[in-house]
Amino acid sequence: MNLAFLQRLLEATGPTGFEAEAVRVWAEEARSFADRVFTDHLGNGYATINPGASPRVMFSGHVDEIGVIVSYIDEGGMAYVQGLGNWDAQVLVGQRVRFVGPQGAVSGVVGRKPIHLLEGDERDKTPKLKDLYIDLGARDKAEAEQWLEVGSVGVIDQPPRYLLGRRMVSKGIDNRIGAFVVLEGLRLAKEWGVQAEVTAVASVQEEIGAYGARTAAFQLRPDSALIVDVTPCSKQVGVDPKQTGEGALGAGAVLDVGPFVHPKVLRQLRDLAARAQLSYKLATHGRSSGTDTDEVAMVRGGIPCGLVSVPNRYMHSPSEMIDLGDVEQIVKLFALYAQNPATEFTR
């Protein structure tokens, strides 16, 4: 796996709806080996091998991350924001945020009254995003507005770090790691001489409704699709495996079972994993999976989908954690599927 590429991808700014920088990093890497690389009007990135061949396979991993957008700047130069995607506001307090402003990148700190000055019930209240502000260090509103304006977007400024070897923490792993997996899976498929047309998609706007994957699937008309996202690690303290299933860091892929997953695609993934001795666990969704799968499966006359997930601790936080061993196995599973995609989808 190209970990230097993963580092660049994680460091890129790409909050949901504003993914252009992250897609540029992804597309630049794709051009080193793919036969065709392009973007669409919504912002999705595409990389294809063997264009025009059959069958057509789509790999999709969303490239957007949760972020913030400036909604107001007060007279003191403090910026107030709305969320792009769903935030647990208490993990934001004291974090650094990197914005893309009128003059380029600028950083600030998420502020709150210090613990020494909190009184009574204030100490026990969970902060809300509307009550937090971002301090650029500006003297006043006029100086702040040289660097930020209403509509400027930002993300947590937390670079990737390795913990004890093969575990990684970073902002934006949900789901920059999925965009990484689909391109690395495509790269491996190319190296193996896969004959099918396979397109990896760095899809946009998943955190607000999976809109990018929907438009990508409509355009590509694949015969089948694999989607990759993250899923809560069942061995995180306080997480109940009766709710999440048994997917844990280091245990390999999590294969989803549910209404939006086609049983023939799931069966093929399980068979391929067993033959290659790749580890996996099963997880379920009773209604929505909460991923791009739900939208892709309903496009046109229905697209047979599989959902593969990477176990992730501390999701939607500045320090999401994954095991790179799981990622390596999932990349191989995607390449194996490209080599032997499911067919005959009558239920």
Coordinates of C-alpha atoms in Angstrom, one line a residue, residues 16-339:
T16 CA -18.5 17.6 2.9
G17 CA -19.7 19.7 -0.1
F18 CA -16.2 21.2 -0.5
E19 CA -14.0 18.3 -1.4
A20 CA -12.0 19.7 -4.3
E21 CA -8.6 19.7 -2.6
A22 CA -8.9 16.1 -1.4
V23 CA -10.2 15.0 -4.9
R24 CA -7.2 16.7 -6.5
V25 CA -4.8 14.7 -4.3
W26 CA -6.7 11.5 -5.1
A27 CA -6.9 12.2 -8.9
E28 CA -3.2 13.0 -9.0
E29 CA -2.4 9.6 -7.6
A30 CA -4.8 7.9 -9.9
R31 CA -3.2 9.4 -13.0
S32 CA 0.0 7.5 -12.2
F33 CA -1.6 4.2 -13.3
A34 CA -5.3 4.5 -14.3
D35 CA -6.4 4.5 -18.0
R36 CA -8.9 7.3 -17.5
V37 CA -9.2 9.9 -14.7
F38 CA -11.9 12.6 -14.6
T39 CA -14.4 14.5 -12.3
D40 CA -18.0 15.3 -12.7
H41 CA -20.0 18.5 -12.0
L42 CA -20.8 17.5 -8.4
G43 CA -17.1 16.9 -7.7
N44 CA -16.8 13.1 -7.6
G45 CA -13.4 11.8 -8.7
Y46 CA -13.2 8.8 -11.1
A47 CA -10.4 6.5 -12.1
T48 CA -11.0 3.7 -14.6
I49 CA -9.0 0.7 -15.9
N50 CA -10.0 -1.1 -19.1
P51 CA -12.7 1.4 -20.2
G52 CA -15.2 -0.3 -22.5
A53 CA -14.6 -3.8 -21.2
S54 CA -17.3 -6.0 -19.6
P55 CA -18.5 -6.5 -16.9
R56 CA -18.5 -3.0 -15.4
V57 CA -17.6 -2.8 -11.7
M58 CA -17.8 0.3 -9.5
F59 CA -15.7 0.8 -6.3
S60 CA -16.9 3.7 -4.2
G61 CA -15.4 5.3 -1.1
H62 CA -16.5 8.7 0.0
V63 CA -13.8 11.3 0.2
D64 CA -15.6 14.0 2.2
E65 CA -15.0 14.5 6.0
I66 CA -17.0 16.4 8.6
G67 CA -16.1 20.0 8.9
V68 CA -17.4 23.5 9.7
I69 CA -18.5 26.5 7.8
V70 CA -18.3 30.1 9.0
S71 CA -21.7 31.7 9.6
Y72 CA -20.9 34.9 11.5
I73 CA -17.9 36.9 12.7
D74 CA -18.4 39.2 15.7
E75 CA -16.9 42.6 16.5
G76 CA -14.1 41.0 18.5
G77 CA -13.1 38.9 15.5
M78 CA -14.4 35.6 16.8
A79 CA -15.9 33.3 14.1
Y80 CA -19.0 31.2 14.7
V81 CA -19.7 28.2 12.6
Q82 CA -22.2 25.6 11.6
G83 CA -21.4 21.9 11.2
L84 CA -20.8 20.3 7.8
G85 CA -21.9 16.8 8.8
N86 CA -22.6 15.6 12.4
W87 CA -20.3 16.8 15.2
D88 CA -20.1 15.8 18.9
A89 CA -19.4 19.4 20.0
Q90 CA -17.6 18.4 23.2
V91 CA -14.7 16.9 21.2
L92 CA -14.2 20.3 19.5
V93 CA -13.3 22.3 22.5
G94 CA -9.7 23.4 22.4
Q95 CA -9.1 21.9 19.0
R96 CA -7.3 23.7 16.2
V97 CA -9.2 24.2 13.0
R98 CA -7.7 24.9 9.6
F99 CA -9.8 27.1 7.2
V100 CA -9.6 27.9 3.5
G101 CA -10.1 31.6 3.5
P102 CA -9.8 34.5 1.0
Q103 CA -6.0 34.5 1.4
G104 CA -5.6 30.8 1.6
A105 CA -5.1 28.6 4.7
V106 CA -5.5 30.0 8.2
S107 CA -5.8 28.3 11.5
G108 CA -7.8 29.1 14.7
V109 CA -8.6 27.5 18.0
V110 CA -12.1 26.4 19.2
G111 CA -12.8 28.5 22.3
R112 CA -14.9 28.1 25.4
K113 CA -14.8 29.8 28.8
P114 CA -12.0 28.2 30.9
I115 CA -12.9 25.6 33.5
H116 CA -11.8 28.0 36.3
L117 CA -14.7 30.4 35.4
L118 CA -17.5 27.9 34.8
E119 CA -20.1 28.1 37.5
G120 CA -22.8 25.7 38.8
D121 CA -24.6 23.8 36.1
E122 CA -22.2 25.2 33.4
R123 CA -19.6 22.6 34.5
D124 CA -21.9 19.7 33.8
K125 CA -23.5 20.9 30.6
T126 CA -22.4 19.5 27.3
P127 CA -21.4 22.3 25.0
K128 CA -23.4 23.0 21.8
L129 CA -21.7 23.9 18.5
K130 CA -23.7 27.2 18.5
D131 CA -22.1 28.2 21.8
L132 CA -18.5 27.7 20.6
Y133 CA -16.4 30.1 18.6
I134 CA -13.1 30.0 16.7
D135 CA -10.4 32.4 17.7
L136 CA -7.9 33.3 14.9
G137 CA -5.9 35.5 17.1
A138 CA -7.3 38.5 15.3
R139 CA -7.5 41.9 17.0
D140 CA -11.0 42.7 15.8
K141 CA -13.6 41.9 13.1
A142 CA -11.8 43.9 10.5
E143 CA -8.6 41.8 10.8
A144 CA -10.5 38.5 11.0
E145 CA -12.3 39.3 7.8
Q146 CA -9.0 39.7 6.0
W147 CA -8.6 35.9 6.5
L148 CA -12.2 34.6 6.9
E149 CA -15.6 35.4 5.4
V150 CA -19.0 33.9 5.8
G151 CA -18.9 30.7 3.9
S152 CA -15.2 29.9 4.6
V153 CA -14.9 26.2 5.4
G154 CA -12.5 24.4 7.7
V155 CA -11.6 21.0 9.2
I156 CA -9.8 19.9 12.4
D157 CA -6.1 20.4 12.1
Q158 CA -4.9 17.0 13.3
P159 CA -2.2 15.3 11.2
P160 CA -1.9 11.5 10.9
R161 CA 0.2 9.7 13.5
Y162 CA 1.2 6.0 13.9
L163 CA 0.5 4.3 17.2
L164 CA 2.6 1.2 18.1
G165 CA 3.4 0.4 14.5
R166 CA 0.4 -0.4 12.3
R167 CA -2.4 1.6 14.0
M168 CA -3.1 5.1 12.7
V169 CA -4.9 8.0 14.2
S170 CA -6.0 11.1 12.2
K171 CA -8.9 13.4 11.5
G172 CA -10.9 12.5 8.4
I173 CA -10.4 8.7 8.4
D174 CA -14.2 8.6 8.0
N175 CA -14.0 8.1 5.1
R176 CA -10.8 9.2 3.5
I177 CA -9.7 5.7 4.2
G178 CA -12.5 4.4 1.9
A179 CA -11.3 6.7 -0.9
F180 CA -7.8 5.3 -0.3
V181 CA -9.0 1.7 -0.4
V182 CA -10.9 2.0 -3.7
L183 CA -7.9 3.5 -5.5
E184 CA -5.4 1.0 -4.0
G185 CA -7.8 -1.8 -4.9
L186 CA -7.9 -0.5 -8.4
R187 CA -4.1 -0.2 -8.5
L188 CA -3.7 -3.8 -7.4
A189 CA -6.3 -5.0 -9.9
K190 CA -4.4 -3.3 -12.7
E191 CA -1.1 -5.0 -11.6
W192 CA -2.9 -8.4 -11.7
G193 CA -4.1 -7.8 -15.2
V194 CA -7.8 -7.7 -14.4
Q195 CA -9.9 -7.7 -17.6
A196 CA -13.2 -6.1 -16.4
E197 CA -13.9 -2.4 -16.6
V198 CA -13.3 -1.2 -13.0
T199 CA -13.9 2.4 -11.9
A200 CA -12.9 3.7 -8.5
V201 CA -14.9 6.6 -7.3
A202 CA -13.9 9.1 -4.6
S203 CA -17.5 10.1 -3.9
V204 CA -18.6 13.4 -2.3
Q205 CA -21.3 14.6 0.1
E206 CA -21.8 11.3 1.9
E207 CA -22.0 13.0 5.3
I208 CA -25.0 15.0 4.2
G209 CA -26.9 12.3 2.2
A210 CA -24.7 10.1 -0.1
Y211 CA -25.5 12.4 -3.1
G212 CA -22.1 11.9 -4.8
A213 CA -22.4 8.1 -4.9
R214 CA -25.9 8.4 -6.3
T215 CA -24.8 10.5 -9.3
A216 CA -21.7 8.4 -9.9
A217 CA -23.7 5.2 -10.0
F218 CA -26.2 6.8 -12.4
Q219 CA -23.4 7.9 -14.7
L220 CA -21.4 4.6 -14.7
R221 CA -24.2 2.1 -14.8
P222 CA -22.1 -0.6 -13.3
D223 CA -23.2 -4.3 -13.3
S224 CA -22.2 -4.4 -9.6
A225 CA -20.7 -2.1 -7.0
L226 CA -18.6 -2.4 -3.8
I227 CA -18.8 0.4 -1.3
V228 CA -16.3 0.8 1.5
D229 CA -16.9 2.9 4.6
V230 CA -16.0 2.7 8.3
T231 CA -17.9 1.1 11.1
P232 CA -17.6 1.4 14.9
C233 CA -15.0 -0.8 16.5
S234 CA -16.8 -3.3 18.8
K235 CA -13.8 -3.3 21.2
Q236 CA -13.9 0.4 22.0
V237 CA -14.7 1.0 25.7
G238 CA -18.5 1.5 26.1
V239 CA -19.4 0.1 22.7
D240 CA -21.9 -2.8 22.8
P241 CA -21.2 -5.5 20.2
K242 CA -24.9 -6.5 20.4
Q243 CA -25.6 -3.2 18.6
T244 CA -22.5 -3.0 16.3
G245 CA -21.6 -6.6 15.6
E246 CA -18.1 -8.0 16.3
G247 CA -15.9 -5.9 13.9
A248 CA -12.8 -4.8 15.8
L249 CA -9.4 -3.3 15.0
G250 CA -7.2 -6.1 13.7
A251 CA -10.0 -8.5 12.9
G252 CA -10.1 -7.8 9.2
A253 CA -13.0 -6.6 7.0
V254 CA -16.6 -6.2 8.2
L255 CA -19.0 -7.5 5.5
D256 CA -22.5 -6.0 5.8
V257 CA -25.8 -8.0 5.6
G258 CA -29.0 -6.1 5.0
P259 CA -31.7 -4.9 2.6
F260 CA -29.3 -2.8 0.5
V261 CA -26.7 -5.5 0.1
H262 CA -27.3 -8.0 -2.7
P263 CA -26.9 -11.6 -1.4
K264 CA -25.0 -12.7 -4.6
V265 CA -22.4 -10.0 -4.1
L266 CA -22.1 -10.8 -0.4
R267 CA -21.7 -14.5 -1.2
Q268 CA -19.0 -13.8 -3.7
L269 CA -17.1 -11.6 -1.2
R270 CA -17.3 -14.3 1.5
D271 CA -16.1 -17.0 -1.0
L272 CA -13.2 -14.8 -2.2
A273 CA -12.2 -14.0 1.4
A274 CA -12.3 -17.7 2.4
R275 CA -10.2 -18.8 -0.6
A276 CA -7.6 -16.1 0.0
Q277 CA -7.6 -16.6 3.8
L278 CA -8.7 -13.1 4.5
S279 CA -10.3 -12.4 7.9
Y280 CA -13.8 -10.9 8.1
K281 CA -16.7 -10.5 10.4
L282 CA -20.4 -10.0 9.5
A283 CA -22.5 -7.1 10.6
T284 CA -26.1 -6.2 9.9
H285 CA -28.4 -3.3 9.1
G286 CA -32.1 -3.6 9.5
R287 CA -33.1 -0.6 7.5
S288 CA -30.6 2.0 6.2
S289 CA -26.9 1.2 6.4
G290 CA -26.1 4.9 6.7
T291 CA -23.6 4.6 3.8
D292 CA -23.4 5.3 0.1
T293 CA -24.7 1.7 -0.4
D294 CA -28.3 2.8 0.3
E295 CA -28.3 5.2 -2.6
V296 CA -26.2 3.2 -5.1
A297 CA -28.5 0.2 -4.7
M298 CA -31.6 2.1 -5.8
V299 CA -30.1 3.8 -8.9
R300 CA -31.8 3.0 -12.3
G301 CA -33.2 -0.5 -12.2
G302 CA -31.2 -1.4 -9.0
I303 CA -27.4 -2.0 -8.8
P304 CA -26.3 -5.1 -6.9
C305 CA -24.1 -3.8 -4.1
G306 CA -21.7 -5.1 -1.4
L307 CA -20.7 -3.1 1.6
V308 CA -17.3 -3.6 3.2
S309 CA -16.3 -1.6 6.3
V310 CA -13.1 -0.8 8.1
P311 CA -13.3 -0.9 11.9
N312 CA -12.8 2.5 13.4
R313 CA -12.5 3.8 16.9
Y314 CA -13.5 7.4 18.0
M315 CA -15.5 8.1 14.8
H316 CA -16.3 11.7 14.0
S317 CA -13.6 12.9 16.3
P318 CA -10.1 14.5 15.7
S319 CA -8.4 11.2 16.4
E320 CA -10.1 8.4 14.6
M321 CA -8.2 5.1 14.8
I322 CA -7.8 2.2 12.4
D323 CA -5.5 -0.8 12.0
L324 CA -3.6 -0.8 8.7
G325 CA -3.6 -4.6 8.6
D326 CA -7.4 -4.4 8.2
V327 CA -7.0 -1.9 5.3
E328 CA -4.4 -4.1 3.6
Q329 CA -6.8 -7.1 3.6
I330 CA -9.7 -5.0 2.3
V331 CA -7.6 -3.7 -0.5
K332 CA -6.8 -7.2 -1.6
L333 CA -10.5 -8.3 -1.3
F334 CA -11.5 -5.4 -3.6
A335 CA -8.9 -6.5 -6.2
L336 CA -10.0 -10.1 -5.9
Y337 CA -13.6 -9.0 -6.6
A338 CA -12.5 -7.1 -9.7
Q339 CA -10.8 -10.3 -10.9

